[in-house]
Coordinates of N, CA and C in Angstrom, one line a residue:
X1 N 0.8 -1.2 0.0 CA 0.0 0.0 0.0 C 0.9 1.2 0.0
X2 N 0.4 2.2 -0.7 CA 1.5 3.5 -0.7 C 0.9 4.2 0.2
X3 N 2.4 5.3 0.7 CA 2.2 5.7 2.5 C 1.0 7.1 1.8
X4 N 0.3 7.7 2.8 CA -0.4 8.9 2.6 C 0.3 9.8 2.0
X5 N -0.3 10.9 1.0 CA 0.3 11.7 0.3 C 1.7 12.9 1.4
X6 N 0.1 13.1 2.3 CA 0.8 13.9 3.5 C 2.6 13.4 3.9
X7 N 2.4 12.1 4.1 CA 4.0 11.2 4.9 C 4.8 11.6 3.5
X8 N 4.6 11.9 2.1 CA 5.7 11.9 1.0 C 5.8 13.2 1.1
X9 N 5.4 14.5 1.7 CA 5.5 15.5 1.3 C 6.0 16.1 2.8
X10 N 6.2 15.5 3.6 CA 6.9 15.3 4.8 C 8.5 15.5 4.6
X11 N 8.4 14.0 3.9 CA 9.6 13.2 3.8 C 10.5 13.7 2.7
X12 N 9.9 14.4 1.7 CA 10.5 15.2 0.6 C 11.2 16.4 1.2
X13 N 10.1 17.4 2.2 CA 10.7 18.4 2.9 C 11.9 18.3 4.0
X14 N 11.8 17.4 4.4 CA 12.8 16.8 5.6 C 13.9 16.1 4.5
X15 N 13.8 16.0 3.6 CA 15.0 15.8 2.4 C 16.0 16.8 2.1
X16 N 15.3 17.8 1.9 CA 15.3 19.4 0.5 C 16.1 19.8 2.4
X17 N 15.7 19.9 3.4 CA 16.6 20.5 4.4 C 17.9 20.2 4.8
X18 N 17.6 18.8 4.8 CA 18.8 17.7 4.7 C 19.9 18.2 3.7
X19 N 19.6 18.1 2.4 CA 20.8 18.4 1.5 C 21.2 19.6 1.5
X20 N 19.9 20.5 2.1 CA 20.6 22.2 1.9 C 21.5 22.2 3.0
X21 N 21.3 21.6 4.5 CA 22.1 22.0 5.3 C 23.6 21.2 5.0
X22 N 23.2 20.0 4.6 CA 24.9 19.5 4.1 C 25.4 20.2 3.3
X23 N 24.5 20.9 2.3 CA 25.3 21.4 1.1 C 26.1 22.7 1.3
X24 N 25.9 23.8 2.7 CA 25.8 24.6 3.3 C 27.1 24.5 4.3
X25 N 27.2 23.3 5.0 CA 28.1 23.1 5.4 C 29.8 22.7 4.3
X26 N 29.6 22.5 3.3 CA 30.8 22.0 2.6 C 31.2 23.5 2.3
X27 N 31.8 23.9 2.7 CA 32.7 25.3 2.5 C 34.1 24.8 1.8
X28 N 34.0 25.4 1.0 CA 35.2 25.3 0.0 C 36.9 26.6 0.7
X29 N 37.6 26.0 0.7 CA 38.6 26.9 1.0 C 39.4 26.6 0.0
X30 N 40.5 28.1 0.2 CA 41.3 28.6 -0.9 C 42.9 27.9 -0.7
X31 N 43.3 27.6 -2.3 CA 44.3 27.1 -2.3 C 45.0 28.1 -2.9
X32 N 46.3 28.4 -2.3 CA 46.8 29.6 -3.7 C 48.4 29.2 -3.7
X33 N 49.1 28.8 -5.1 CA 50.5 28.1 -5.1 C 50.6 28.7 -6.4
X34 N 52.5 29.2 -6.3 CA 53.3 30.0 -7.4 C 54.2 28.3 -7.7
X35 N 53.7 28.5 -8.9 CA 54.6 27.9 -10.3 C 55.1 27.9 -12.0
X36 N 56.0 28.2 -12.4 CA 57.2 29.0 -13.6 C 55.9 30.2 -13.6
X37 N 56.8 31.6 -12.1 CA 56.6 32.3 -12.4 C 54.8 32.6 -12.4
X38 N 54.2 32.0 -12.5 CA 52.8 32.0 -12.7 C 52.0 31.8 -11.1
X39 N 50.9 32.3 -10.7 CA 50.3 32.3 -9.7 C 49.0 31.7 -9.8
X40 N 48.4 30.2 -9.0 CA 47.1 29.9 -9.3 C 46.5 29.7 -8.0
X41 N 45.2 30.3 -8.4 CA 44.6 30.6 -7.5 C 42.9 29.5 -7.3
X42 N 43.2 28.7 -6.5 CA 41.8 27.5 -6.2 C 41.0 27.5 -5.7
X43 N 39.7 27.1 -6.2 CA 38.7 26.9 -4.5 C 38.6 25.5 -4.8
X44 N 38.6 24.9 -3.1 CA 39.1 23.5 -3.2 C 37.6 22.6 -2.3
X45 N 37.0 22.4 -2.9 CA 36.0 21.2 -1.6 C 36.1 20.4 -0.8
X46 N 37.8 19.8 -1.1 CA 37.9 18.8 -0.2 C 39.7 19.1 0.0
X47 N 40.4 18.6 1.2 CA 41.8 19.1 1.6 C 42.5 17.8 0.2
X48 N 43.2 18.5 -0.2 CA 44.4 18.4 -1.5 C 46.0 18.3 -0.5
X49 N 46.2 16.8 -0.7 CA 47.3 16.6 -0.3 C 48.7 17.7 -1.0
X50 N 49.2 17.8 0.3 CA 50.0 19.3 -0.2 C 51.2 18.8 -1.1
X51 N 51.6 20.0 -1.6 CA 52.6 20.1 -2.9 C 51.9 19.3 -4.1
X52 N 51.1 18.5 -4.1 CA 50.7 17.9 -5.4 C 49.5 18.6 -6.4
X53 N 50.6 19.2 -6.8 CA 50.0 20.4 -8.2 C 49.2 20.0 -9.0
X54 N 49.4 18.6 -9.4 CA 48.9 18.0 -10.4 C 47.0 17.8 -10.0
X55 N 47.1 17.4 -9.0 CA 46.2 16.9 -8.2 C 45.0 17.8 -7.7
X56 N 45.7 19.4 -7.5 CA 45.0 20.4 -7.7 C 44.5 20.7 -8.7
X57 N 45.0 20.6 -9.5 CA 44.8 21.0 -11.1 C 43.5 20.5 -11.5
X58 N 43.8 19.2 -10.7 CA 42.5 17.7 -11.6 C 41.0 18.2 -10.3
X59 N 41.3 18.5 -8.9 CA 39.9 18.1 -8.1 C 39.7 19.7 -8.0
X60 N 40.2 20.8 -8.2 CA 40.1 22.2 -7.3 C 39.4 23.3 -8.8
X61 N 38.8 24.0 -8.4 CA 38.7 25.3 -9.6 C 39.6 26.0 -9.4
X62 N 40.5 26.0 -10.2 CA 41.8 26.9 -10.5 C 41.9 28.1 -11.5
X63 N 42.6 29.2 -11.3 CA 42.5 30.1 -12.3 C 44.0 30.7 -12.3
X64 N 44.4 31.2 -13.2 CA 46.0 31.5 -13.4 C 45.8 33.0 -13.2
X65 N 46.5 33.8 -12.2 CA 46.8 35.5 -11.6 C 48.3 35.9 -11.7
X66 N 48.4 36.7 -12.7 CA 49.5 37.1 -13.0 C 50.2 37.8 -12.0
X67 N 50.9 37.5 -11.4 CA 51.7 38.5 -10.1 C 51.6 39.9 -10.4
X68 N 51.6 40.9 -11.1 CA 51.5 42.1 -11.4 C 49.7 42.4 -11.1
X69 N 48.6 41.6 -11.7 CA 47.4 41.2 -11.0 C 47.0 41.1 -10.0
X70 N 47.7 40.5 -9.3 CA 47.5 40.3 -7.7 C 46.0 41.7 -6.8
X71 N 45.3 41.2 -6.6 CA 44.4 42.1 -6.0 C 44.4 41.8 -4.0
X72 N 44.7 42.8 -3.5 CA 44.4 42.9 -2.1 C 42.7 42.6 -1.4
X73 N 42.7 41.6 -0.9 CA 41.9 40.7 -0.1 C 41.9 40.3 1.1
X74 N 40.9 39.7 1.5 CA 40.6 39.4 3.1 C 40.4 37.6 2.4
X75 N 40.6 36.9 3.5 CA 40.3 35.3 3.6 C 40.0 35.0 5.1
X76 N 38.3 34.9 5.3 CA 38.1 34.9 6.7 C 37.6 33.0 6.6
X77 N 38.0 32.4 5.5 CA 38.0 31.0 5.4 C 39.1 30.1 5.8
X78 N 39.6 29.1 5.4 CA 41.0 28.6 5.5 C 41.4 28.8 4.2
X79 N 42.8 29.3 4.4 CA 43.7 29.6 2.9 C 44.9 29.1 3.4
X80 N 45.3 27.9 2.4 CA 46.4 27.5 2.5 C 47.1 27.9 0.9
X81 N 48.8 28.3 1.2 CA 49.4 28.5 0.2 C 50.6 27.3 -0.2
X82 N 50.9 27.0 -0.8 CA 51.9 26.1 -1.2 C 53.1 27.2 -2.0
X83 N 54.4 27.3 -1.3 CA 55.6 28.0 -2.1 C 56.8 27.3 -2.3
X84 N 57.6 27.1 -2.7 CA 59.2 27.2 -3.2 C 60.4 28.1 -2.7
X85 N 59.9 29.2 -2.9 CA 60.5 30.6 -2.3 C 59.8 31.8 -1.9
X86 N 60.7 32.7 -1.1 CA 59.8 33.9 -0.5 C 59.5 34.9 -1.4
X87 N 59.2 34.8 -2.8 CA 59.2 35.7 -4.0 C 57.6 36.1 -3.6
X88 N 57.0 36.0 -4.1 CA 55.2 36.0 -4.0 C 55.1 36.1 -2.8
X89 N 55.2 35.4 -1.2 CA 54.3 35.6 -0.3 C 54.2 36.8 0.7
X90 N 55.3 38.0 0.4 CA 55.0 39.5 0.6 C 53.9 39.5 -0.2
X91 N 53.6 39.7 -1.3 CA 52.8 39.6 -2.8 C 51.2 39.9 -2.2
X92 N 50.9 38.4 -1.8 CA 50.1 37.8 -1.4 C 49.6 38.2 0.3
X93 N 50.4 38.0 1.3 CA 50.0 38.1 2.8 C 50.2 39.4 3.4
X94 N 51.2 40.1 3.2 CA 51.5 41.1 3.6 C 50.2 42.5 3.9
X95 N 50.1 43.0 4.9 CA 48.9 43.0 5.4 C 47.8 42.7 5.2
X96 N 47.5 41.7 4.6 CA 46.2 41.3 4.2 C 45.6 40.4 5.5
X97 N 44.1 40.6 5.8 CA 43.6 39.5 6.7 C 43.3 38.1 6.3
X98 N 44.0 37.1 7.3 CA 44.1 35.6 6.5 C 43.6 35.4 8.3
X99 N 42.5 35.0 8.6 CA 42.2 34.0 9.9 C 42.9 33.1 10.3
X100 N 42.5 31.9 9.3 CA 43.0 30.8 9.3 C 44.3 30.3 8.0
X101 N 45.9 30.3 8.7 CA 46.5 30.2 7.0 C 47.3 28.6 7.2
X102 N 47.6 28.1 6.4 CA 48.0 26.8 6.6 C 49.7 27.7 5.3
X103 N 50.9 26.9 5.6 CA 51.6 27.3 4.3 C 52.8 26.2 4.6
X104 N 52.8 25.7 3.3 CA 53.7 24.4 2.8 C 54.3 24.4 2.2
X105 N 55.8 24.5 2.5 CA 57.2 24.2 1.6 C 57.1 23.0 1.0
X106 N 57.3 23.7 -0.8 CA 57.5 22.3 -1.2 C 58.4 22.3 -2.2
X107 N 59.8 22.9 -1.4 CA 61.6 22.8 -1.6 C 61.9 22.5 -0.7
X108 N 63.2 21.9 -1.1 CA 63.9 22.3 0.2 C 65.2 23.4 -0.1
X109 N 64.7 24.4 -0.7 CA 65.7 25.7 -0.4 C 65.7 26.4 1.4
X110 N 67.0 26.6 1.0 CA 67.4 27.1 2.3 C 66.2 28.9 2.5
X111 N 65.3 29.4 3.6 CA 65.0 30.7 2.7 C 65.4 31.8 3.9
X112 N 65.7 33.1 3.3 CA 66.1 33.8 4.3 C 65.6 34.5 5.1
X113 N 66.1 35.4 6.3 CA 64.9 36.4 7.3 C 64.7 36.7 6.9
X114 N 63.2 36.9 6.4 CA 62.5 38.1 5.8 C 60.8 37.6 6.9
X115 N 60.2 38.5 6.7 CA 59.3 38.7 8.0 C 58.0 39.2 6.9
X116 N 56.8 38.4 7.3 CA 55.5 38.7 6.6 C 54.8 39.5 8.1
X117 N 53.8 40.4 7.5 CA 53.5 40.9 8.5 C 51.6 40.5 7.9
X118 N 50.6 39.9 8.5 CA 49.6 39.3 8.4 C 48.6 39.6 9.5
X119 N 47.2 40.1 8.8 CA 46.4 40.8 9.8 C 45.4 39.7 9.9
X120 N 44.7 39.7 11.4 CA 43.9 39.3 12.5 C 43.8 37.8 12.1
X121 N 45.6 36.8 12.2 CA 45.9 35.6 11.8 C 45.2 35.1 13.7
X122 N 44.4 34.1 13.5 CA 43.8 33.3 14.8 C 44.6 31.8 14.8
X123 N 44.9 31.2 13.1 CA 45.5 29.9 13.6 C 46.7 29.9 12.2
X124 N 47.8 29.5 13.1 CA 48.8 29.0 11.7 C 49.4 27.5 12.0
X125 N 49.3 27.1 10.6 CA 49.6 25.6 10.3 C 51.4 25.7 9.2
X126 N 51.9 25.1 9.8 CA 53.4 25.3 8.4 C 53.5 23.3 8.1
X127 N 53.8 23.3 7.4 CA 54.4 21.9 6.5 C 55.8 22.0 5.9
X128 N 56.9 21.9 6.7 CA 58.0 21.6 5.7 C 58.6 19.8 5.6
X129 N 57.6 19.2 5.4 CA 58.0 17.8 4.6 C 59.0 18.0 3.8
X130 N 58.8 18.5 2.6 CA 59.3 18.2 1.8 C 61.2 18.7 2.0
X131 N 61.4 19.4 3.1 CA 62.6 19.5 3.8 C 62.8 19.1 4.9
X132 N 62.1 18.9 5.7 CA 62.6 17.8 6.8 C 61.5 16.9 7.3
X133 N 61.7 16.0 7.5 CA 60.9 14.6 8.0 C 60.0 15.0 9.1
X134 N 59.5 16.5 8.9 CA 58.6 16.2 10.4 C 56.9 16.5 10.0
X135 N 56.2 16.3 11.3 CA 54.8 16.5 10.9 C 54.8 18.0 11.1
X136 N 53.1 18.2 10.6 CA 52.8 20.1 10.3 C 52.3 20.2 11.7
X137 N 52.8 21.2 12.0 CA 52.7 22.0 13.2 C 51.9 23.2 13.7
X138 N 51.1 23.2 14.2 CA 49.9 23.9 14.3 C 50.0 24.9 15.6
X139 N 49.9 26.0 15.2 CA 49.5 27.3 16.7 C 48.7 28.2 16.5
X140 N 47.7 28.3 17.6 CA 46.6 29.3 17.4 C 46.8 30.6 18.7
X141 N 47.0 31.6 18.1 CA 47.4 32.5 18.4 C 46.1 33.4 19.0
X142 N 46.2 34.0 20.6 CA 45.0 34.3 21.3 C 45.5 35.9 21.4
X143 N 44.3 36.5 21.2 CA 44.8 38.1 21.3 C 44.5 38.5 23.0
X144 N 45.0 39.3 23.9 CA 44.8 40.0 24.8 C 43.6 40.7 25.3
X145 N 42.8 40.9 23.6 CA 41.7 42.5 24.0 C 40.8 41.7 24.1
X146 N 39.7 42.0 24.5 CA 38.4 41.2 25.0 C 37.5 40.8 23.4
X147 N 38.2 41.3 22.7 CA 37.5 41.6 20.6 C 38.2 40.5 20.1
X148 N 37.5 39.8 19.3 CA 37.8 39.0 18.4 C 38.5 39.4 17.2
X149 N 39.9 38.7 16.4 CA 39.9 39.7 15.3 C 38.8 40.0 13.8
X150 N 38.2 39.1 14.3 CA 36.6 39.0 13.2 C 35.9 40.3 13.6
X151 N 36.0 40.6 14.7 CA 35.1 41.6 15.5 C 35.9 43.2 14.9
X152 N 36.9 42.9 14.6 CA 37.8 44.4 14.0 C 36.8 44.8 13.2
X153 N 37.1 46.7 13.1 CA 36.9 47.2 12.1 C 38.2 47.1 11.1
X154 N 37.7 47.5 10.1 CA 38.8 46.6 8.8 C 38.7 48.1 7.5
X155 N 38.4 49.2 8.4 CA 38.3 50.4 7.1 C 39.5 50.3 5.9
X156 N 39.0 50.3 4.8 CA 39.6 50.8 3.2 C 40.4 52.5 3.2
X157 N 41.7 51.4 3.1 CA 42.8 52.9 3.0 C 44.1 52.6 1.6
X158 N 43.8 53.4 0.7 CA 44.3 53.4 -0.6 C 44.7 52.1 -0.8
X159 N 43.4 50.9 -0.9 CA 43.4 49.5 -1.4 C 44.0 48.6 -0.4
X160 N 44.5 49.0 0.8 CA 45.4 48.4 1.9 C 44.0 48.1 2.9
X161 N 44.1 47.1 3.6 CA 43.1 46.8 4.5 C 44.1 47.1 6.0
X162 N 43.3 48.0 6.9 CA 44.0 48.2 8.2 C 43.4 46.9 9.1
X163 N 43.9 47.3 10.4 CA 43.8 46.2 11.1 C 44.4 46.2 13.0
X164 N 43.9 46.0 13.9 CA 44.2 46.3 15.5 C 44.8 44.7 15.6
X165 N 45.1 43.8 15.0 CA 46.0 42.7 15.2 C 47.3 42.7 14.2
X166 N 48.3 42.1 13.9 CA 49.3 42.1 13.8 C 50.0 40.6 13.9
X167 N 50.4 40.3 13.1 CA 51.3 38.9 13.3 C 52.5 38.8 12.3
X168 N 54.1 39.3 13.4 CA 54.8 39.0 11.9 C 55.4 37.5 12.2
X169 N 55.3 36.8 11.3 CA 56.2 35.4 10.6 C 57.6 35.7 10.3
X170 N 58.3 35.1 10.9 CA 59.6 34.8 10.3 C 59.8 33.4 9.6
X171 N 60.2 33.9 8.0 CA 60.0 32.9 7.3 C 61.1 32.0 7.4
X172 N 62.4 32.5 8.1 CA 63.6 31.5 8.5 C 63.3 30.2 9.0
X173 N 62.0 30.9 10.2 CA 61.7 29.3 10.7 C 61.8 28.2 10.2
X174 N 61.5 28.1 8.8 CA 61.4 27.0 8.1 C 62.5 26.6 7.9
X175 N 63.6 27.1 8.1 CA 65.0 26.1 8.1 C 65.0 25.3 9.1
X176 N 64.2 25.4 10.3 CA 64.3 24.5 11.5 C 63.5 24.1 11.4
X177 N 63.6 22.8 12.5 CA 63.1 21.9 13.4 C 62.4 22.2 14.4
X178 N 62.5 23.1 14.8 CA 62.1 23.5 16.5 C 60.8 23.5 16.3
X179 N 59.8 23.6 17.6 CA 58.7 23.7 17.9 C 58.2 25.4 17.3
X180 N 57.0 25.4 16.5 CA 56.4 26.9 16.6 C 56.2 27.6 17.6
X181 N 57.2 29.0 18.0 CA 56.5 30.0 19.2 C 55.8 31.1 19.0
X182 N 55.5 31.7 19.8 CA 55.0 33.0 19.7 C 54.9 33.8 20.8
X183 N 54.4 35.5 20.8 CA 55.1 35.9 21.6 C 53.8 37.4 21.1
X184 N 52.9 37.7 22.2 CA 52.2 38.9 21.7 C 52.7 40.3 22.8
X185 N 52.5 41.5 21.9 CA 52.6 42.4 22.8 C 51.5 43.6 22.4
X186 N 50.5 43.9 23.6 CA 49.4 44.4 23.6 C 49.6 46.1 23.8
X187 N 48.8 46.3 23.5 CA 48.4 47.7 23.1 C 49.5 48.6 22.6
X188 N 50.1 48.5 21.7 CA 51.7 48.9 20.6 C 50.9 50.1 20.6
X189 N 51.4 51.8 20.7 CA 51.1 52.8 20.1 C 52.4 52.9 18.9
X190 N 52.2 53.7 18.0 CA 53.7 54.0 17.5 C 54.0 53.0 16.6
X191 N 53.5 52.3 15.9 CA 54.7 51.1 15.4 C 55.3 51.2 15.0
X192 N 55.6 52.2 13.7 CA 56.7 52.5 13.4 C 57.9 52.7 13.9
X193 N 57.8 53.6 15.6 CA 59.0 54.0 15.9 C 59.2 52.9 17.0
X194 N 58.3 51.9 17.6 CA 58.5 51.1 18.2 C 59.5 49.9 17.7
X195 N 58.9 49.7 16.4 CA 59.3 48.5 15.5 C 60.5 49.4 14.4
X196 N 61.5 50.3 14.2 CA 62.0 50.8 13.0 C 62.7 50.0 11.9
X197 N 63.3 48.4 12.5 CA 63.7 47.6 11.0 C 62.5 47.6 11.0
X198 N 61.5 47.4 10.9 CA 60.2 46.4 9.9 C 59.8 47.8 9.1
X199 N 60.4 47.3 7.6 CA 60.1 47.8 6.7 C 58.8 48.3 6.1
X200 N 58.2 47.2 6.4 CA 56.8 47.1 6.4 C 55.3 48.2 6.3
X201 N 56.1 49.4 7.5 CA 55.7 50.2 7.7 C 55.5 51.6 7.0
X202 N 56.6 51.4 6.1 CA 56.8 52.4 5.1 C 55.5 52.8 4.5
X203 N 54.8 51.6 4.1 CA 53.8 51.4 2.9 C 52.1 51.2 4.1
X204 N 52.6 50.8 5.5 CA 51.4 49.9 6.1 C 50.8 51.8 6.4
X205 N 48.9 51.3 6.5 CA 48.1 52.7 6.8 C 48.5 52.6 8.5
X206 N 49.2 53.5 8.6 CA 49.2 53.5 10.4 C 48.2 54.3 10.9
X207 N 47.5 54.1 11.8 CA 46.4 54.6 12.9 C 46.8 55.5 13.6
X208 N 47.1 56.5 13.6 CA 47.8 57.3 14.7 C 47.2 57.2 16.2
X209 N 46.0 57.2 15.6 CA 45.4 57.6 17.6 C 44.8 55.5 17.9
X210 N 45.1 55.0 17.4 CA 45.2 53.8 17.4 C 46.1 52.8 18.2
X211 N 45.6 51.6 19.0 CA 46.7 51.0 19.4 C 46.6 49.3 19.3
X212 N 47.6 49.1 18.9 CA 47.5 47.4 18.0 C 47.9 46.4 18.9
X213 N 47.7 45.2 18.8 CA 48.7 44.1 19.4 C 49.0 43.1 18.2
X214 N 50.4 42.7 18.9 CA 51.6 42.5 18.0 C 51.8 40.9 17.9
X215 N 52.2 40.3 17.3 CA 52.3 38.7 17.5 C 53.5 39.0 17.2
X216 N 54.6 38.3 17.6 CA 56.0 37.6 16.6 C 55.8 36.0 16.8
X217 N 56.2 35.6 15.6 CA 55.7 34.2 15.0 C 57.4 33.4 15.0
X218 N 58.1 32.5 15.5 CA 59.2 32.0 15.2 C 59.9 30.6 15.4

């Protein structure tokens, strides 16, 4: 006997919610890896075993961004980058807001101090497999002020996104071994003359009547 019309129109709706809430839940995050020279940029539905290009190429939506192209953005998703060298990831991270960044060496060149400076970063993941034999290493970085960095205002200043969090990376790390540390310092007036190597600042919108906290990443 077939069930009442009512029980199929039930069971259809309790379907149609089903798939929207799973469908709702698959959030795609961004893959973004420089190779000859060329920059591609992915949305990925499912995690892509790192360094394998090929393999992005085949499961992710990819698109080719000419480094001179490069447009300044926010990623309040997961964005993981795959690099070689420190060429591009000023390019790319350098005040830009990244939440969540995952970033995977996949050389083993030696690369030098040079320092990314990255706004209202909450968790970092690094991978240097493909240089030394160890697992990715994960630190989630807690700010001081009672605000979330999601909770920032993020005002538009000549295409630069500002920012009351702060995280610089030293990309040396990745010649070691050691455990990931960090190290915050709350309410920075001044960065410029606080901080004077960090170059950084030349170009960053400083806040004058503003006061930041600082991560060092190492």
């Amino acid at each position: 006997m077939a069930p009442p019309s009512g029980h199929i129109f039930l069971i259809s709706v309790l379907g149609i919610l089903a798939l929207d809430c799973f469908t709702s839940s698959q959030k795609n995050s961004t893959l973004i890896f420089t190779k000859e020279n060329t920059i591609r940029n992915c949305s990925c539905s499912a995690d892509i075993r790192d360094c394998d290009y090929s393999l992005a190429n085949l499961m992710c939506s990819c698109k080719t961004v000419l480094p001179f192209a490069v447009e300044r953005t926010s990623y309040r998703g997961r964005l993981t980058i795959w690099f070689t060298d420190t060429s591009a990831l000023g390019l790319l991270l350098n005040f830009t807001l990244v939440q969540d960044l995952k970033l995977s060496l996949c050389s083993t060149h030696t690369l030098p101090t040079e320092y990314l400076a990255i706004c209202g970063l909450k968790r970092l993941r690094i991978n240097t497999e493909a240089k030394h034999p160890s697992p990715e290493q994960s630190l989630f970085i807690h700010s001081g002020g009672d605000r979330e960095p999601r909770d920032m205002p993020l005002p538009s200043h000549t295409g630069w996104q500002t920012c009351m969090y702060v995280s610089f990376l030293d990309l040396a790390l990745f010649n070691r071994e050691s455990s990931l540390k960090s190290f915050s310092i709350d309410n920075v007036a001044g960065m410029a003359d606080n901080f004077p190597y960090f170059s950084h600042f030349k170009t960053f919108p400083i806040l004058s009547n503003k006061s930041f906290v600082v991560t060092f990443i190492y």
